[in-house]
CSV table of C-alpha atoms and ligand atoms in Angstrom, one decimal:
chain,number,residue,atom,x,y,z
A,8,MET,CA,118.4,102.2,64.6
A,9,GLU,CA,116.5,99.4,63.0
A,10,ILE,CA,114.8,97.3,65.7
A,11,THR,CA,116.0,94.1,64.0
A,12,GLN,CA,119.7,94.8,64.9
A,13,ASN,CA,119.0,95.0,68.6
A,14,LYS,CA,119.9,92.6,71.3
A,15,LEU,CA,118.2,92.3,74.7
A,16,LEU,CA,119.4,90.8,78.0
A,17,ILE,CA,116.7,89.5,80.2
A,18,ALA,CA,117.7,89.9,83.8
A,19,ASN,CA,115.2,87.5,85.2
A,20,ARG,CA,114.1,83.8,85.3
A,21,GLY,CA,110.9,81.7,85.3
A,22,GLU,CA,107.8,82.5,83.4
A,23,ILE,CA,108.5,86.2,82.9
A,24,ALA,CA,111.9,85.5,81.3
A,25,VAL,CA,110.1,83.1,78.9
A,26,ARG,CA,107.4,85.7,78.2
A,27,ILE,CA,110.0,88.4,77.4
A,28,ILE,CA,112.0,86.1,75.2
A,29,ARG,CA,108.9,85.3,73.1
A,30,ALA,CA,108.0,89.0,72.8
A,31,ALA,CA,111.6,89.9,71.7
A,32,LYS,CA,111.7,87.1,69.2
A,33,GLU,CA,108.4,88.2,67.7
A,34,LEU,CA,110.0,91.7,67.3
A,35,GLY,CA,113.1,90.2,65.6
A,36,ILE,CA,115.4,91.1,68.5
A,37,ARG,CA,118.1,88.7,69.7
A,38,THR,CA,117.9,87.6,73.3
A,39,VAL,CA,120.4,86.8,76.0
A,40,ALA,CA,119.3,84.9,79.1
A,41,VAL,CA,121.1,85.0,82.4
A,42,TYR,CA,120.9,82.2,84.9
A,43,SER,CA,122.1,80.9,88.2
A,44,THR,CA,123.8,77.5,88.6
A,45,ALA,CA,120.5,76.2,90.0
A,46,ASP,CA,118.8,77.2,86.7
A,47,ALA,CA,121.1,75.7,84.1
A,48,ASP,CA,118.2,73.5,82.9
A,49,SER,CA,115.6,76.2,83.0
A,50,LEU,CA,113.4,76.9,80.0
A,51,HIS,CA,114.4,80.5,79.6
A,52,VAL,CA,118.0,79.3,79.1
A,53,GLN,CA,117.0,76.9,76.4
A,54,LEU,CA,114.8,79.4,74.5
A,55,ALA,CA,117.1,82.4,74.4
A,56,ASP,CA,119.6,82.8,71.6
A,57,GLU,CA,122.4,82.9,74.1
A,58,ALA,CA,122.6,82.3,77.8
A,59,ILE,CA,125.2,83.3,80.4
A,60,CYS,CA,125.7,82.1,84.0
A,61,VAL,CA,125.8,85.0,86.4
A,62,GLY,CA,126.3,83.3,89.7
A,63,THR,CA,125.4,80.6,92.2
A,64,GLU,CA,121.9,79.6,93.5
A,65,LYS,CA,121.1,82.4,95.9
A,66,SER,CA,119.4,85.3,94.3
A,67,LYS,CA,121.8,87.8,95.9
A,68,ASP,CA,124.7,86.0,94.2
A,69,SER,CA,123.1,85.8,90.7
A,70,TYR,CA,119.9,87.5,89.8
A,71,LEU,CA,120.6,90.4,92.1
A,72,ASN,CA,124.3,90.5,91.3
A,73,ILE,CA,124.5,93.8,89.5
A,74,ASN,CA,128.1,93.6,88.4
A,75,ASN,CA,127.7,90.2,86.9
A,76,ILE,CA,124.5,91.1,85.1
A,77,LEU,CA,126.0,94.3,83.6
A,78,SER,CA,129.2,92.3,82.6
A,79,ALA,CA,127.0,89.7,80.9
A,80,ALA,CA,125.2,92.4,79.0
A,81,ILE,CA,128.4,94.1,77.8
A,82,SER,CA,130.3,91.0,77.0
A,83,THR,CA,127.4,89.6,74.8
A,84,GLY,CA,126.9,93.0,73.0
A,85,CYS,CA,123.4,93.7,74.3
A,86,ASN,CA,122.1,97.2,73.9
A,87,ALA,CA,119.1,96.8,76.3
A,88,ILE,CA,118.1,95.1,79.5
A,89,HIS,CA,114.6,93.9,80.5
A,90,PRO,CA,114.3,93.4,84.2
A,91,GLY,CA,110.9,91.6,84.3
A,92,TYR,CA,109.4,91.9,87.8
A,93,GLY,CA,111.0,91.3,91.2
A,94,PHE,CA,114.8,91.0,91.5
A,95,LEU,CA,116.3,94.3,90.1
A,96,ALA,CA,113.2,95.6,88.4
A,97,GLU,CA,112.7,98.5,90.8
A,98,ASN,CA,116.2,99.0,92.0
A,99,ASP,CA,117.0,102.6,91.0
A,100,LYS,CA,120.8,102.1,91.6
A,101,PHE,CA,120.8,99.3,89.1
A,102,ILE,CA,118.9,101.3,86.6
A,103,GLU,CA,121.2,104.2,87.1
A,104,GLN,CA,124.2,102.0,86.2
A,105,VAL,CA,122.4,100.7,83.2
A,106,GLU,CA,121.9,104.3,82.1
A,107,GLU,CA,125.5,105.2,82.8
A,108,ILE,CA,127.0,102.5,80.6
A,109,GLY,CA,124.7,103.6,77.8
A,110,LEU,CA,122.3,100.7,77.7
A,111,LYS,CA,118.6,101.0,77.3
A,112,PHE,CA,116.5,100.0,80.3
A,113,VAL,CA,113.1,98.5,79.6
A,114,GLY,CA,111.3,100.6,82.2
A,115,PRO,CA,111.2,104.1,83.4
A,116,ARG,CA,114.3,106.3,84.2
A,117,ALA,CA,116.2,105.7,87.5
A,118,GLU,CA,115.1,109.0,88.8
A,119,VAL,CA,111.4,108.2,88.3
A,120,VAL,CA,111.7,104.8,89.9
A,121,ARG,CA,113.5,106.4,92.9
A,122,LYS,CA,110.7,108.9,93.5
A,123,LEU,CA,107.8,106.4,93.1
A,124,GLY,CA,109.7,103.6,95.0
A,125,ASP,CA,109.4,105.6,98.2
A,126,LYS,CA,105.8,105.0,99.0
A,127,ALA,CA,105.5,108.1,101.2
A,128,GLU,CA,106.9,110.2,98.4
A,129,ALA,CA,104.6,108.6,95.9
A,130,ARG,CA,101.6,109.7,98.1
A,131,LYS,CA,102.8,113.2,97.9
A,132,ILE,CA,103.0,113.0,94.1
A,133,ALA,CA,99.5,111.6,93.9
A,134,LYS,CA,98.2,114.3,96.2
A,135,SER,CA,99.8,117.0,94.1
A,136,SER,CA,98.3,115.4,91.0
A,137,ASN,CA,94.8,115.9,92.5
A,138,VAL,CA,94.4,112.2,93.0
A,139,PRO,CA,92.8,111.1,96.4
A,140,ILE,CA,95.1,109.3,98.8
A,141,VAL,CA,94.2,107.3,101.9
A,142,GLU,CA,94.1,109.6,105.0
A,143,GLY,CA,97.4,109.2,106.8
A,144,SER,CA,100.8,110.8,107.7
A,145,ASP,CA,102.2,113.6,105.6
A,146,GLY,CA,105.4,111.6,105.1
A,147,VAL,CA,107.7,109.3,107.0
A,148,VAL,CA,107.0,108.9,110.7
A,149,THR,CA,110.2,108.4,112.8
A,150,ASP,CA,108.9,108.9,116.3
A,151,VAL,CA,106.5,106.5,117.8
A,152,ASN,CA,104.7,109.2,119.9
A,153,GLU,CA,104.2,111.3,116.8
A,154,GLY,CA,102.8,108.1,115.2
A,155,ILE,CA,100.3,107.5,118.0
A,156,LYS,CA,99.1,111.1,117.7
A,157,ILE,CA,98.5,110.7,114.0
A,158,ALA,CA,96.7,107.3,114.5
A,159,ASN,CA,94.4,108.9,117.1
A,160,LYS,CA,93.7,111.8,114.7
A,161,ILE,CA,92.7,109.6,111.8
A,162,GLY,CA,91.2,106.9,114.1
A,163,TYR,CA,92.0,103.2,114.5
A,164,PRO,CA,92.5,100.8,112.8
A,165,VAL,CA,95.5,102.1,110.9
A,166,MET,CA,98.3,100.6,108.8
A,167,ILE,CA,102.0,101.0,109.4
A,168,LYS,CA,103.7,100.6,106.1
A,169,ALA,CA,107.4,100.5,105.1
A,170,VAL,CA,108.2,103.2,102.6
A,171,SER,CA,110.3,100.7,100.6
A,172,GLY,CA,107.9,97.8,101.1
A,173,GLY,CA,106.6,95.5,98.4
A,174,GLY,CA,105.1,92.1,97.7
A,175,GLY,CA,102.7,92.5,100.6
A,176,ARG,CA,105.5,92.6,103.1
A,177,GLY,CA,106.3,95.5,105.5
A,178,ILE,CA,102.6,96.2,106.2
A,179,SER,CA,100.9,95.9,109.6
A,180,VAL,CA,97.4,96.7,110.8
A,181,VAL,CA,97.1,98.2,114.3
A,182,TYR,CA,93.9,98.5,116.4
A,183,SER,CA,94.9,100.4,119.5
A,184,ASN,CA,97.6,102.7,121.1
A,185,LYS,CA,98.9,99.8,123.1
A,186,GLU,CA,99.4,97.7,120.0
A,187,PHE,CA,100.9,100.7,118.1
A,188,LEU,CA,103.9,100.9,120.4
A,189,ALA,CA,105.0,97.3,119.7
A,190,VAL,CA,104.1,97.1,116.1
A,191,PHE,CA,105.7,100.3,115.1
A,192,GLU,CA,109.1,99.1,116.2
A,193,LYS,CA,108.6,95.7,114.8
A,194,THR,CA,107.5,96.9,111.3
A,195,SER,CA,110.4,99.3,111.2
A,196,GLN,CA,112.9,96.6,112.2
A,197,GLU,CA,111.5,94.1,109.7
A,198,ALA,CA,111.6,96.8,107.0
A,199,GLU,CA,115.3,97.4,107.7
A,200,ILE,CA,116.1,93.7,107.4
A,201,SER,CA,114.0,93.1,104.3
A,202,PHE,CA,114.4,96.4,102.4
A,203,GLY,CA,117.4,98.0,103.9
A,204,ASN,CA,115.3,101.0,104.9
A,205,LYS,CA,113.4,101.3,108.2
A,206,ALA,CA,111.3,104.3,107.3
A,207,VAL,CA,107.6,103.8,107.8
A,208,TYR,CA,104.4,105.9,107.3
A,209,ILE,CA,100.8,105.6,108.5
A,210,GLU,CA,97.6,105.1,106.6
A,211,LYS,CA,94.0,104.6,107.6
A,212,PHE,CA,93.0,101.0,107.3
A,213,ILE,CA,90.1,100.8,104.9
A,214,ALA,CA,87.8,98.0,105.9
A,215,LYS,CA,87.1,95.4,103.2
A,216,PRO,CA,88.2,97.3,100.1
A,217,ARG,CA,88.7,96.2,96.5
A,218,HIS,CA,92.1,96.4,95.1
A,219,ILE,CA,91.9,98.1,91.7
A,220,GLU,CA,94.9,98.9,89.6
A,221,VAL,CA,95.3,100.7,86.3
A,222,GLN,CA,97.8,99.8,83.6
A,223,ILE,CA,99.4,102.6,81.7
A,224,LEU,CA,101.9,102.9,78.8
A,225,ALA,CA,104.0,106.0,78.1
A,226,ASP,CA,106.6,106.5,75.3
A,227,ASN,CA,109.7,108.7,75.3
A,228,HIS,CA,107.9,111.2,73.2
A,229,GLY,CA,105.3,112.4,75.7
A,230,ASN,CA,102.4,110.1,74.7
A,231,TYR,CA,100.4,108.4,77.5
A,232,ILE,CA,97.6,105.9,77.4
A,233,HIS,CA,95.9,103.8,80.0
A,234,LEU,CA,94.6,100.3,79.4
A,235,TYR,CA,91.8,100.3,82.0
A,236,GLU,CA,91.8,98.4,85.3
A,237,ARG,CA,92.4,95.0,86.8
A,238,ASP,CA,90.7,93.8,90.0
A,239,CYS,CA,93.2,92.0,92.3
A,240,SER,CA,91.1,91.7,95.4
A,241,ILE,CA,91.6,88.0,95.8
A,242,GLN,CA,94.7,88.2,97.9
A,243,ARG,CA,96.3,86.2,100.7
A,244,ARG,CA,98.2,88.3,103.2
A,245,ASN,CA,98.2,91.2,100.8
A,246,GLN,CA,99.6,89.0,98.0
A,247,LYS,CA,97.5,88.5,94.8
A,248,MET,CA,96.1,85.1,93.9
A,249,ILE,CA,93.5,85.7,91.2
A,250,GLU,CA,93.1,88.8,89.0
A,251,GLU,CA,90.5,89.8,86.6
A,252,ALA,CA,89.8,92.5,84.1
A,253,PRO,CA,87.6,94.5,83.8
A,254,SER,CA,86.5,94.8,87.5
A,255,SER,CA,83.0,93.7,88.0
A,256,GLU,CA,82.6,96.3,90.7
A,257,ILE,CA,83.1,99.6,89.1
A,258,ASN,CA,80.8,101.4,86.6
A,259,ASP,CA,81.9,103.3,83.5
A,260,LEU,CA,82.0,106.6,85.3
A,261,VAL,CA,84.4,105.4,88.0
A,262,ARG,CA,86.4,103.5,85.3
A,263,ARG,CA,86.9,106.7,83.4
A,264,ARG,CA,87.8,108.7,86.5
A,265,ILE,CA,90.3,106.2,87.8
A,266,GLY,CA,91.9,106.0,84.3
A,267,LEU,CA,92.3,109.8,84.1
A,268,ALA,CA,93.6,110.0,87.7
A,269,SER,CA,96.3,107.4,86.8
A,270,LEU,CA,97.4,109.4,83.8
A,271,ARG,CA,97.7,112.5,85.9
A,272,ILE,CA,100.2,110.8,88.2
A,273,ALA,CA,102.1,109.4,85.2
A,274,LYS,CA,102.4,112.8,83.6
A,275,LYS,CA,103.3,114.5,86.8
A,276,VAL,CA,106.5,112.5,87.1
A,277,GLY,CA,107.3,112.2,83.4
A,278,TYR,CA,106.7,108.5,83.5
A,279,THR,CA,107.9,106.3,80.6
A,280,ASN,CA,107.3,102.7,79.7
A,281,ALA,CA,104.7,100.4,81.3
A,282,GLY,CA,103.5,101.0,84.8
A,283,THR,CA,100.7,100.3,87.2
A,284,ILE,CA,98.9,102.6,89.5
A,285,GLU,CA,97.3,100.8,92.5
A,286,PHE,CA,94.2,102.0,94.3
A,287,ILE,CA,91.9,100.7,96.9
A,288,LEU,CA,88.2,101.2,96.4
A,289,ASP,CA,85.9,101.6,99.4
A,290,LYS,CA,82.2,100.6,99.8
A,291,ASP,CA,81.1,104.0,98.4
A,292,ASP,CA,83.1,103.5,95.1
A,293,LYS,CA,85.6,106.1,96.2
A,294,PHE,CA,89.1,105.2,95.1
A,295,TYR,CA,92.4,106.1,96.9
A,296,PHE,CA,95.9,105.8,95.5
A,297,ILE,CA,98.2,103.4,97.4
A,298,GLU,CA,101.3,103.0,95.3
A,299,MET,CA,102.7,102.8,91.8
A,300,ASN,CA,104.6,99.8,90.4
A,301,THR,CA,107.2,100.9,87.9
A,302,ARG,CA,107.5,97.6,86.0
A,303,ILE,CA,105.5,94.9,84.2
A,304,GLN,CA,103.3,93.1,86.7
A,305,VAL,CA,102.6,89.4,87.1
A,306,GLU,CA,99.0,89.9,86.2
A,307,HIS,CA,99.6,91.9,83.0
A,308,PRO,CA,98.0,89.1,80.8
A,309,VAL,CA,94.4,89.8,81.9
A,310,THR,CA,94.8,93.3,80.4
A,311,GLU,CA,96.4,91.9,77.2
A,312,MET,CA,93.5,89.5,76.8
A,313,ILE,CA,90.8,92.2,76.9
A,314,THR,CA,92.6,94.9,74.9
A,315,GLY,CA,94.5,92.8,72.4
A,316,ILE,CA,97.7,94.8,73.2
A,317,ASP,CA,100.9,92.9,73.9
A,318,LEU,CA,102.3,94.8,76.9
A,319,VAL,CA,105.8,93.3,76.8
A,320,LYS,CA,106.2,94.0,73.1
A,321,GLU,CA,105.1,97.6,73.8
A,322,GLN,CA,107.6,97.9,76.6
A,323,ILE,CA,110.4,96.8,74.3
A,324,ARG,CA,109.3,99.1,71.5
A,325,ILE,CA,109.1,102.0,73.9
A,326,ALA,CA,112.6,101.3,75.3
A,327,TYR,CA,113.9,101.4,71.7
A,328,ASP,CA,112.5,104.9,71.4
A,329,ASN,CA,109.5,104.0,69.2
A,330,LYS,CA,106.4,106.1,69.5
A,331,LEU,CA,103.2,104.5,70.8
A,332,ASN,CA,101.1,103.7,67.9
A,333,ILE,CA,98.0,103.1,69.9
A,334,LYS,CA,95.7,106.1,70.7
A,335,GLN,CA,93.6,106.2,73.8
A,336,ARG,CA,90.4,106.0,71.8
A,337,ASP,CA,91.6,102.8,70.2
A,338,VAL,CA,91.9,101.0,73.5
A,339,LYS,CA,88.7,99.0,73.8
A,340,ILE,CA,87.7,96.4,76.4
A,341,VAL,CA,86.5,93.3,74.7
A,342,GLY,CA,85.3,90.5,76.9
A,343,HIS,CA,86.4,89.4,80.4
A,344,ALA,CA,89.7,87.8,81.5
A,345,ILE,CA,90.6,86.0,84.6
A,346,GLU,CA,94.1,84.8,85.8
A,347,CYS,CA,94.8,82.2,88.4
A,348,ARG,CA,98.4,82.0,89.8
A,349,ILE,CA,99.5,78.4,89.9
A,350,ASN,CA,102.0,77.8,92.7
A,351,ALA,CA,104.0,74.8,93.9
A,352,GLU,CA,102.7,75.0,97.4
A,353,ASP,CA,100.5,73.2,99.9
A,354,PRO,CA,97.5,75.4,100.8
A,355,LEU,CA,96.6,73.1,103.7
A,356,ASN,CA,100.0,73.5,105.3
A,357,ASN,CA,100.1,77.2,105.5
A,358,PHE,CA,101.0,77.4,101.8
A,359,ARG,CA,104.3,75.8,102.4
A,360,PRO,CA,106.4,75.8,99.1
A,361,SER,CA,106.7,72.4,97.4
A,362,PRO,CA,109.8,72.4,95.3
A,363,GLY,CA,110.8,69.1,93.5
A,364,GLU,CA,110.6,67.3,90.2
A,365,ILE,CA,107.7,67.8,87.7
A,366,LYS,CA,106.7,64.2,86.8
A,367,ARG,CA,103.9,65.0,84.5
A,368,ILE,CA,102.3,68.0,83.0
A,369,LEU,CA,99.2,68.4,80.8
A,370,VAL,CA,98.3,71.9,79.8
A,371,PRO,CA,94.7,72.9,78.8
A,372,GLY,CA,94.1,74.6,75.5
A,373,GLY,CA,91.3,75.8,73.3
A,374,MET,CA,89.9,79.2,72.5
A,375,GLY,CA,90.7,81.9,75.0
A,376,VAL,CA,93.0,79.7,77.2
A,377,ARG,CA,96.6,80.7,77.9
A,378,PHE,CA,99.2,79.2,80.3
A,379,ASP,CA,102.3,81.3,80.8
A,380,SER,CA,104.8,79.0,82.4
A,381,PHE,CA,108.3,77.6,82.3
A,382,ILE,CA,107.9,74.1,83.6
A,383,TYR,CA,108.2,70.9,81.5
A,384,PRO,CA,108.3,67.1,82.4
A,385,ASN,CA,111.3,66.1,84.5
A,386,TYR,CA,112.2,69.7,85.2
A,387,HIS,CA,113.3,70.1,88.8
A,388,ILE,CA,111.9,73.2,90.5
A,389,PRO,CA,114.7,74.7,92.6
A,390,PRO,CA,113.9,75.7,96.2
A,391,TYR,CA,115.7,79.1,96.0
A,392,TYR,CA,113.1,81.2,94.2
A,393,ASP,CA,109.4,82.0,94.4
A,394,SER,CA,106.9,79.1,94.1
A,395,MET,CA,104.9,80.3,91.1
A,396,LEU,CA,104.9,77.7,88.3
A,397,GLY,CA,102.8,79.6,85.9
A,398,LYS,CA,99.6,81.6,85.3
A,399,LEU,CA,96.5,80.2,83.8
A,400,ILE,CA,94.6,82.9,82.0
A,401,VAL,CA,91.2,82.7,80.2
A,402,VAL,CA,89.2,85.2,78.2
A,403,ALA,CA,85.5,85.0,77.2
A,404,PRO,CA,82.8,87.4,76.1
A,405,THR,CA,81.3,87.7,79.6
A,406,ARG,CA,82.4,87.2,83.1
A,407,ARG,CA,80.1,84.2,83.6
A,408,GLU,CA,81.6,82.5,80.6
A,409,ALA,CA,85.1,83.3,81.7
A,410,ILE,CA,84.4,81.7,85.1
A,411,ARG,CA,83.1,78.5,83.3
A,412,LYS,CA,86.1,78.5,81.0
A,413,MET,CA,88.5,78.8,84.0
A,414,ARG,CA,86.7,75.9,85.7
A,415,VAL,CA,87.3,73.6,82.7
A,416,ALA,CA,90.8,74.9,82.2
A,417,LEU,CA,91.7,74.2,85.9
A,418,GLU,CA,90.1,70.7,85.6
A,419,GLN,CA,92.3,70.0,82.6
A,420,LEU,CA,95.6,71.4,84.1
A,421,VAL,CA,97.5,68.5,85.4
A,422,ILE,CA,100.8,69.0,87.3
A,423,GLU,CA,102.2,65.9,89.1
A,424,GLY,CA,105.3,65.6,91.2
A,425,VAL,CA,104.9,68.6,93.4
A,426,GLN,CA,101.9,69.9,95.4
A,427,THR,CA,100.0,72.7,93.8
A,428,ASN,CA,97.2,75.2,94.6
A,429,ILE,CA,95.2,74.1,91.5
A,430,GLU,CA,92.4,72.5,93.6
A,431,TYR,CA,92.3,75.5,95.9
A,432,GLN,CA,91.9,77.9,93.0
A,433,TYR,CA,89.2,75.6,91.7
A,434,MET,CA,87.3,76.0,94.9
A,435,ILE,CA,87.6,79.7,95.0
A,436,ILE,CA,86.1,80.2,91.5
A,437,HIS,CA,83.1,78.1,92.6
A,438,HIS,CA,82.4,80.2,95.6
A,439,PRO,CA,79.1,82.1,95.4
A,440,GLU,CA,80.8,85.4,96.4
A,441,PHE,CA,83.3,85.0,93.6
A,442,ILE,CA,80.7,84.1,91.1
A,443,LYS,CA,78.6,87.1,92.0
A,444,GLY,CA,81.7,89.3,91.9
A,445,LYS,CA,80.8,90.5,95.4
A,446,TYR,CA,84.1,90.0,97.1
A,447,ASP,CA,86.8,92.2,98.7
A,448,THR,CA,90.4,91.8,100.0
A,449,SER,CA,89.2,89.9,103.1
A,450,PHE,CA,87.8,87.1,101.0
A,451,ILE,CA,90.7,84.6,101.3
A,452,ALA,CA,91.0,85.0,105.0
A,453,LYS,CA,87.4,83.9,105.5
A,454,PHE,CA,87.6,81.3,102.7
A,455,HIS,CA,90.7,79.7,104.1
A,456,ALA,CA,89.3,79.4,107.6
A,457,LEU,CA,86.4,77.5,106.1
A,458,VAL,CA,88.7,75.2,104.1
A,459,MET,CA,90.8,74.4,107.1
A,460,GLU,CA,87.7,73.8,109.2
A,461,GLU,CA,86.4,71.3,106.7
A,462,ASN,CA,89.7,69.7,106.3
A,463,ASN,CA,90.1,69.2,110.0
A,464,ALA,CA,86.6,67.8,110.3
A,465,GLU,CA,87.5,65.3,107.6
A,466,VAL,CA,90.7,64.3,109.3
A,467,THR,CA,89.0,63.7,112.7
A,468,GLU,CA,85.8,62.0,111.4
B,29,ADP,P1,102.8,96.2,98.4
B,29,ADP,O1,103.7,97.2,97.8
B,29,ADP,O2,103.5,95.3,99.4
B,29,ADP,O3,102.0,95.5,97.3
B,29,ADP,P2,100.5,97.9,98.9
B,29,ADP,O4,100.6,99.2,99.5
B,29,ADP,O5,100.3,97.9,97.4
B,29,ADP,O6,101.8,97.0,99.3
B,29,ADP,O7,99.3,97.1,99.6
B,29,ADP,C1,99.1,95.7,99.4
B,29,ADP,C2,97.7,95.3,99.8
B,29,ADP,O8,97.4,95.7,101.1
B,29,ADP,C3,96.6,96.0,99.0
B,29,ADP,O9,96.3,95.4,97.8
B,29,ADP,C4,95.4,96.0,99.9
B,29,ADP,O10,94.8,94.7,99.8
B,29,ADP,C5,96.1,96.1,101.2
B,29,ADP,N1,96.1,97.5,101.7
B,29,ADP,C6,97.1,98.5,101.4
B,29,ADP,N2,96.8,99.6,102.0
B,29,ADP,C7,95.6,99.5,102.6
B,29,ADP,C8,94.7,100.3,103.4
B,29,ADP,N3,95.1,101.6,103.6
B,29,ADP,N4,93.6,99.8,103.9
B,29,ADP,C9,93.2,98.5,103.6
B,29,ADP,N5,94.0,97.7,102.9
B,29,ADP,C10,95.1,98.1,102.4
């Protein structure tokens, strides 16, 4: 089928819906947006060729409403669905239904998503692909006493993780047997509430690691490539805030090995479309698989900026059965890219979300500056969804220059009407540890304590 005759439904909102609409338009594909009643004025609704309301404000009634989304796709004559990230992107039951009604899903097959979505199962897949995993339980741990035995065997501290967890939730660190008893139950109960699955597993807690992840692409014809790594160690409570590519920490040998390890996992499960294999890297440059995300990631642009490959376009091309026309040897890293997530939140008040009306917005431009967003003047940010307003991304020949470019870009990004984390991001990229590239996942905890201390001192002076 000619790609120009296709029509794609975007089952998402916000910046990623806008991002997908742009990619589809560039490919000559018609687009259908879905929206909740709270999003009638949203940019993705205005940019798509057609838009259809799928329910009321709450996600569960609209963006997670499988029946309404499938009906929207069928009634508008779409032949494919792009799920973006979050919402239904990794819901294997949704994907199965998309497959059953004969639509193309822009992502891997339901069966593959199911396997990798179970993080204990994913560990087994990594192990059998000869990829190192963090020491831990063989699978799900149902009994607290068995859990304590495993924790003692591998040694504290350990992590208790929900098998269905995501977005940094469903993870706890435990330092002693006494703590284990209480935390095991609590994590399991929280997992049941958040993810509908109380199963947990145990992993050794690696002190001060880097979070390194590898982007891969695979078509429906057995071709696989990786697009090198992203470093996402600037995290708050296991949630990413700043991402960069390539990582300043790993050398070419580790880079090559982690790329090949990622491809082994992808091949093992017959993975198709875009995916990310996440690892933690310890002080000795040893990497360990932690999980695979079977969708496009928020931080995908840093990879695009250093490889010149449009990942969302590739995703759509792959879903429409096209062969990858990029060979591994053609994937080259050129320059250094950094992304800062810009959120409507108040960092000094426990990052409390700050919904409201955007009164003024000025977006920086110039060579190597990109702002993926969906906000515009007088747009009202609804309180029902996540607080990300956009992603500021820069690319420059060296990391040093990228940092300087990001500083200027953050200085020139003006968003008024809601509170944002722009200044907070600005402070991070001026921090000596960040500048040196010598940071790990514990960076924000320390940094934030210092920011709060200074702020309190100012208030009481
Ligand atoms: P999620 O699916 O919620 O993103 P992950 O398993 O990917 O959860 O872990 C999120 C973050 O938690 C990682 O990026 C890392 O910072 C931290 N983390 C996960 N596993 C470990 C571990 N075994 N030791 C230390 N930190 C870890």
